[in-house]
Amino acid sequence: MLRTLLIYLSQANWARKMVTQWRFTRAAASRFVAGDTLKEALSATMQLNAKGFWGTLDLLGENVDNREGAIASAEAYSAVLHALENENIKAGISLKLTQLGLGFDYDLCQENLIHILEVASACNNFVRIDMEESALLENTLRIFKRVRAMGNQNVGVVIQSYLKRSEQDVLDLLDIGANIRMVKGAYREPANIAYSRKRDVDANFDLLVRHMIDYAALNSSSPGDGKIPPTTVIATHDEKRIIIARDHARELGLTKSQLEFQFLYGIRPNLQVKMANEGYPVRIYIPYGTQWYPYFVRRLAERPANLWFFLSNLVRR
Ligand SMILES: Cc1cc2nc3c(=O)[nH]c(=O)nc-3n(C[C@H](O)[C@H](O)[C@H](O)COP(=O)(O)OP(=O)(O)OC[C@H]3O[C@@H](n4cnc5c(N)ncnc54)[C@H](O)[C@@H]3O)c2cc1C
């Protein structure tokens, strides 16, 4: 109920206008967001690199609704790729297709993505397409498969274990050797298409990750080399899910670099260090930019304690 309300608020313009006026909110968001500018994000990434983590940079700003904005997002991402290359920073990028125009012009979105992939390829880098609401899933997978079929191998996608259809999607994607990041899912979805109980989402997560690991073992999937991640990417802060995945991969004899664990910036740093100390590649998802509101409210929705902390500070002020 609370999660549903918060996810609604993350998408409501009136709430964004009100909440982003409070200076305190920006300070609270800084726990999850690396800064307003690329410079700040690069600096945060270098600090994480120094601790042995890879990064994936997310320029915040979803649901762009005009052509100029979508093209500007593609240019901004190209600039990020060049900056990573020039400064020898260990990070790729994660983007949302609604930033590139998916919400209003499918072809423009695909063109923008192809442009980014060309730049990424010239920089020997990798692009992850984040997954948004289920209404966008078909088109997101269609564009992903299309750009891959055009020869772009430096691109991966995300699957959400809360969706009931995800097992079929994972199997289809594995059939073409796709690079998948598995997550639980961060949006509000109707009960007919998504599991609502945590234990069902978790059980599906374990099942889908098992498929990915089985595939990696059967096909001797190549290890990641940092810049290009391995095909099996597990993105959760849920230690139980991580251990189940790690143990299954061990049983099947996968090397550590055939898996990658990913975490969000600022969440469970001790677990991030623990997995890196065990010798696994660990990548941190690093959001930055001024459009932090929806991302921040989704993080509040995931954990009631974050919300109470935020509200109690707000009241104190
Ligand atoms: C690298 C990465 C990329 C992602 N990309 C996408 C995407 O493309 N599409 C999408 O829908 N979702 C994405 N997500 C978000 C994901 O779907 C979940 O909403 C989010 O990861 C919380 O679920 P969890 O797996 O950590 O498990 P949970 O069961 O929610 O959490 C497990 C534990 O982690 C800690 N934790 C979790 N969230 C928080 C938080 N916000 N603040 C503090 N502690 C927390 C708590 O200790 C909690 O008990 C991504 C997540 C990661 C890590």
JSON list of N, CA, C and O in Angstrom, two decimals, residues 47-74:
[
{"chain": "A", "resi": 47, "resn": "GLN", "atom": "N", "xyz": [36.47, 7.23, -7.21]},
{"chain": "A", "resi": 47, "resn": "GLN", "atom": "CA", "xyz": [36.64, 6.78, -5.81]},
{"chain": "A", "resi": 47, "resn": "GLN", "atom": "C", "xyz": [36.24, 5.31, -5.67]},
{"chain": "A", "resi": 47, "resn": "GLN", "atom": "O", "xyz": [36.88, 4.53, -4.97]},
{"chain": "A", "resi": 48, "resn": "LEU", "atom": "N", "xyz": [35.16, 4.93, -6.37]},
{"chain": "A", "resi": 48, "resn": "LEU", "atom": "CA", "xyz": [34.73, 3.52, -6.31]},
{"chain": "A", "resi": 48, "resn": "LEU", "atom": "C", "xyz": [35.74, 2.62, -7.03]},
{"chain": "A", "resi": 48, "resn": "LEU", "atom": "O", "xyz": [36.05, 1.52, -6.57]},
{"chain": "A", "resi": 49, "resn": "ASN", "atom": "N", "xyz": [36.27, 3.10, -8.17]},
{"chain": "A", "resi": 49, "resn": "ASN", "atom": "CA", "xyz": [37.30, 2.33, -8.89]},
{"chain": "A", "resi": 49, "resn": "ASN", "atom": "C", "xyz": [38.49, 2.06, -7.96]},
{"chain": "A", "resi": 49, "resn": "ASN", "atom": "O", "xyz": [39.04, 0.96, -7.95]},
{"chain": "A", "resi": 50, "resn": "ALA", "atom": "N", "xyz": [38.85, 3.08, -7.17]},
{"chain": "A", "resi": 50, "resn": "ALA", "atom": "CA", "xyz": [40.02, 2.93, -6.29]},
{"chain": "A", "resi": 50, "resn": "ALA", "atom": "C", "xyz": [39.78, 1.84, -5.25]},
{"chain": "A", "resi": 50, "resn": "ALA", "atom": "O", "xyz": [40.72, 1.25, -4.73]},
{"chain": "A", "resi": 51, "resn": "LYS", "atom": "N", "xyz": [38.50, 1.57, -4.97]},
{"chain": "A", "resi": 51, "resn": "LYS", "atom": "CA", "xyz": [38.18, 0.51, -4.00]},
{"chain": "A", "resi": 51, "resn": "LYS", "atom": "C", "xyz": [37.96, -0.84, -4.70]},
{"chain": "A", "resi": 51, "resn": "LYS", "atom": "O", "xyz": [37.51, -1.80, -4.08]},
{"chain": "A", "resi": 52, "resn": "GLY", "atom": "N", "xyz": [38.16, -0.87, -5.99]},
{"chain": "A", "resi": 52, "resn": "GLY", "atom": "CA", "xyz": [38.06, -2.15, -6.72]},
{"chain": "A", "resi": 52, "resn": "GLY", "atom": "C", "xyz": [36.72, -2.40, -7.39]},
{"chain": "A", "resi": 52, "resn": "GLY", "atom": "O", "xyz": [36.47, -3.47, -7.93]},
{"chain": "A", "resi": 53, "resn": "PHE", "atom": "N", "xyz": [35.82, -1.40, -7.37]},
{"chain": "A", "resi": 53, "resn": "PHE", "atom": "CA", "xyz": [34.51, -1.57, -8.01]},
{"chain": "A", "resi": 53, "resn": "PHE", "atom": "C", "xyz": [34.51, -1.00, -9.42]},
{"chain": "A", "resi": 53, "resn": "PHE", "atom": "O", "xyz": [35.15, 0.03, -9.67]},
{"chain": "A", "resi": 54, "resn": "TRP", "atom": "N", "xyz": [33.72, -1.63, -10.29]},
{"chain": "A", "resi": 54, "resn": "TRP", "atom": "CA", "xyz": [33.41, -1.03, -11.58]},
{"chain": "A", "resi": 54, "resn": "TRP", "atom": "C", "xyz": [32.17, -0.16, -11.38]},
{"chain": "A", "resi": 54, "resn": "TRP", "atom": "O", "xyz": [31.50, -0.24, -10.35]},
{"chain": "A", "resi": 55, "resn": "GLY", "atom": "N", "xyz": [31.88, 0.67, -12.39]},
{"chain": "A", "resi": 55, "resn": "GLY", "atom": "CA", "xyz": [30.69, 1.52, -12.29]},
{"chain": "A", "resi": 55, "resn": "GLY", "atom": "C", "xyz": [29.82, 1.37, -13.52]},
{"chain": "A", "resi": 55, "resn": "GLY", "atom": "O", "xyz": [30.26, 0.86, -14.55]},
{"chain": "A", "resi": 56, "resn": "THR", "atom": "N", "xyz": [28.55, 1.79, -13.39]},
{"chain": "A", "resi": 56, "resn": "THR", "atom": "CA", "xyz": [27.72, 2.02, -14.57]},
{"chain": "A", "resi": 56, "resn": "THR", "atom": "C", "xyz": [27.00, 3.32, -14.32]},
{"chain": "A", "resi": 56, "resn": "THR", "atom": "O", "xyz": [26.31, 3.48, -13.30]},
{"chain": "A", "resi": 57, "resn": "LEU", "atom": "N", "xyz": [27.22, 4.29, -15.21]},
{"chain": "A", "resi": 57, "resn": "LEU", "atom": "CA", "xyz": [26.71, 5.64, -14.97]},
{"chain": "A", "resi": 57, "resn": "LEU", "atom": "C", "xyz": [25.32, 5.81, -15.57]},
{"chain": "A", "resi": 57, "resn": "LEU", "atom": "O", "xyz": [25.08, 5.46, -16.73]},
{"chain": "A", "resi": 58, "resn": "ASP", "atom": "N", "xyz": [24.44, 6.35, -14.75]},
{"chain": "A", "resi": 58, "resn": "ASP", "atom": "CA", "xyz": [23.05, 6.59, -15.18]},
{"chain": "A", "resi": 58, "resn": "ASP", "atom": "C", "xyz": [22.79, 8.10, -15.13]},
{"chain": "A", "resi": 58, "resn": "ASP", "atom": "O", "xyz": [22.75, 8.67, -14.04]},
{"chain": "A", "resi": 59, "resn": "LEU", "atom": "N", "xyz": [22.63, 8.70, -16.31]},
{"chain": "A", "resi": 59, "resn": "LEU", "atom": "CA", "xyz": [22.26, 10.11, -16.36]},
{"chain": "A", "resi": 59, "resn": "LEU", "atom": "C", "xyz": [20.75, 10.18, -16.13]},
{"chain": "A", "resi": 59, "resn": "LEU", "atom": "O", "xyz": [19.96, 9.76, -16.99]},
{"chain": "A", "resi": 60, "resn": "LEU", "atom": "N", "xyz": [20.34, 10.67, -14.97]},
{"chain": "A", "resi": 60, "resn": "LEU", "atom": "CA", "xyz": [18.92, 10.65, -14.61]},
{"chain": "A", "resi": 60, "resn": "LEU", "atom": "C", "xyz": [18.11, 11.53, -15.57]},
{"chain": "A", "resi": 60, "resn": "LEU", "atom": "O", "xyz": [18.59, 12.56, -16.03]},
{"chain": "A", "resi": 61, "resn": "GLY", "atom": "N", "xyz": [16.88, 11.11, -15.83]},
{"chain": "A", "resi": 61, "resn": "GLY", "atom": "CA", "xyz": [16.03, 11.91, -16.72]},
{"chain": "A", "resi": 61, "resn": "GLY", "atom": "C", "xyz": [15.20, 11.02, -17.63]},
{"chain": "A", "resi": 61, "resn": "GLY", "atom": "O", "xyz": [15.48, 10.91, -18.81]},
{"chain": "A", "resi": 62, "resn": "GLU", "atom": "N", "xyz": [14.19, 10.38, -17.05]},
{"chain": "A", "resi": 62, "resn": "GLU", "atom": "CA", "xyz": [13.36, 9.47, -17.84]},
{"chain": "A", "resi": 62, "resn": "GLU", "atom": "C", "xyz": [12.16, 10.22, -18.41]},
{"chain": "A", "resi": 62, "resn": "GLU", "atom": "O", "xyz": [11.92, 11.38, -18.08]},
{"chain": "A", "resi": 63, "resn": "ASN", "atom": "N", "xyz": [11.41, 9.52, -19.28]},
{"chain": "A", "resi": 63, "resn": "ASN", "atom": "CA", "xyz": [10.18, 10.07, -19.86]},
{"chain": "A", "resi": 63, "resn": "ASN", "atom": "C", "xyz": [10.36, 11.41, -20.57]},
{"chain": "A", "resi": 63, "resn": "ASN", "atom": "O", "xyz": [9.54, 12.32, -20.40]},
{"chain": "A", "resi": 64, "resn": "VAL", "atom": "N", "xyz": [11.39, 11.51, -21.36]},
{"chain": "A", "resi": 64, "resn": "VAL", "atom": "CA", "xyz": [11.56, 12.71, -22.20]},
{"chain": "A", "resi": 64, "resn": "VAL", "atom": "C", "xyz": [10.43, 12.71, -23.23]},
{"chain": "A", "resi": 64, "resn": "VAL", "atom": "O", "xyz": [10.09, 11.67, -23.79]},
{"chain": "A", "resi": 65, "resn": "ASP", "atom": "N", "xyz": [9.81, 13.90, -23.45]},
{"chain": "A", "resi": 65, "resn": "ASP", "atom": "CA", "xyz": [8.63, 13.91, -24.32]},
{"chain": "A", "resi": 65, "resn": "ASP", "atom": "C", "xyz": [8.79, 14.77, -25.57]},
{"chain": "A", "resi": 65, "resn": "ASP", "atom": "O", "xyz": [7.81, 15.18, -26.18]},
{"chain": "A", "resi": 66, "resn": "ASN", "atom": "N", "xyz": [10.04, 15.09, -25.93]},
{"chain": "A", "resi": 66, "resn": "ASN", "atom": "CA", "xyz": [10.22, 15.87, -27.17]},
{"chain": "A", "resi": 66, "resn": "ASN", "atom": "C", "xyz": [11.52, 15.48, -27.85]},
{"chain": "A", "resi": 66, "resn": "ASN", "atom": "O", "xyz": [12.46, 14.99, -27.21]},
{"chain": "A", "resi": 67, "resn": "ARG", "atom": "N", "xyz": [11.52, 15.69, -29.16]},
{"chain": "A", "resi": 67, "resn": "ARG", "atom": "CA", "xyz": [12.63, 15.25, -30.02]},
{"chain": "A", "resi": 67, "resn": "ARG", "atom": "C", "xyz": [13.98, 15.85, -29.58]},
{"chain": "A", "resi": 67, "resn": "ARG", "atom": "O", "xyz": [14.96, 15.13, -29.45]},
{"chain": "A", "resi": 68, "resn": "GLU", "atom": "N", "xyz": [13.99, 17.16, -29.32]},
{"chain": "A", "resi": 68, "resn": "GLU", "atom": "CA", "xyz": [15.25, 17.83, -28.96]},
{"chain": "A", "resi": 68, "resn": "GLU", "atom": "C", "xyz": [15.81, 17.22, -27.66]},
{"chain": "A", "resi": 68, "resn": "GLU", "atom": "O", "xyz": [17.01, 16.98, -27.54]},
{"chain": "A", "resi": 69, "resn": "GLY", "atom": "N", "xyz": [14.90, 16.98, -26.71]},
{"chain": "A", "resi": 69, "resn": "GLY", "atom": "CA", "xyz": [15.33, 16.42, -25.43]},
{"chain": "A", "resi": 69, "resn": "GLY", "atom": "C", "xyz": [15.93, 15.02, -25.61]},
{"chain": "A", "resi": 69, "resn": "GLY", "atom": "O", "xyz": [16.95, 14.67, -24.99]},
{"chain": "A", "resi": 70, "resn": "ALA", "atom": "N", "xyz": [15.29, 14.22, -26.47]},
{"chain": "A", "resi": 70, "resn": "ALA", "atom": "CA", "xyz": [15.75, 12.85, -26.67]},
{"chain": "A", "resi": 70, "resn": "ALA", "atom": "C", "xyz": [17.12, 12.85, -27.35]},
{"chain": "A", "resi": 70, "resn": "ALA", "atom": "O", "xyz": [18.02, 12.08, -26.98]},
{"chain": "A", "resi": 71, "resn": "ILE", "atom": "N", "xyz": [17.29, 13.75, -28.34]},
{"chain": "A", "resi": 71, "resn": "ILE", "atom": "CA", "xyz": [18.59, 13.83, -29.02]},
{"chain": "A", "resi": 71, "resn": "ILE", "atom": "C", "xyz": [19.65, 14.35, -28.05]},
{"chain": "A", "resi": 71, "resn": "ILE", "atom": "O", "xyz": [20.79, 13.85, -28.01]},
{"chain": "A", "resi": 72, "resn": "ALA", "atom": "N", "xyz": [19.26, 15.31, -27.23]},
{"chain": "A", "resi": 72, "resn": "ALA", "atom": "CA", "xyz": [20.22, 15.85, -26.24]},
{"chain": "A", "resi": 72, "resn": "ALA", "atom": "C", "xyz": [20.65, 14.75, -25.26]},
{"chain": "A", "resi": 72, "resn": "ALA", "atom": "O", "xyz": [21.83, 14.69, -24.87]},
{"chain": "A", "resi": 73, "resn": "SER", "atom": "N", "xyz": [19.73, 13.87, -24.88]},
{"chain": "A", "resi": 73, "resn": "SER", "atom": "CA", "xyz": [20.10, 12.77, -23.97]},
{"chain": "A", "resi": 73, "resn": "SER", "atom": "C", "xyz": [21.13, 11.85, -24.64]},
{"chain": "A", "resi": 73, "resn": "SER", "atom": "O", "xyz": [22.10, 11.43, -24.02]},
{"chain": "A", "resi": 74, "resn": "ALA", "atom": "N", "xyz": [20.90, 11.56, -25.94]},
{"chain": "A", "resi": 74, "resn": "ALA", "atom": "CA", "xyz": [21.84, 10.69, -26.65]},
{"chain": "A", "resi": 74, "resn": "ALA", "atom": "C", "xyz": [23.21, 11.35, -26.73]},
{"chain": "A", "resi": 74, "resn": "ALA", "atom": "O", "xyz": [24.25, 10.70, -26.53]}
]
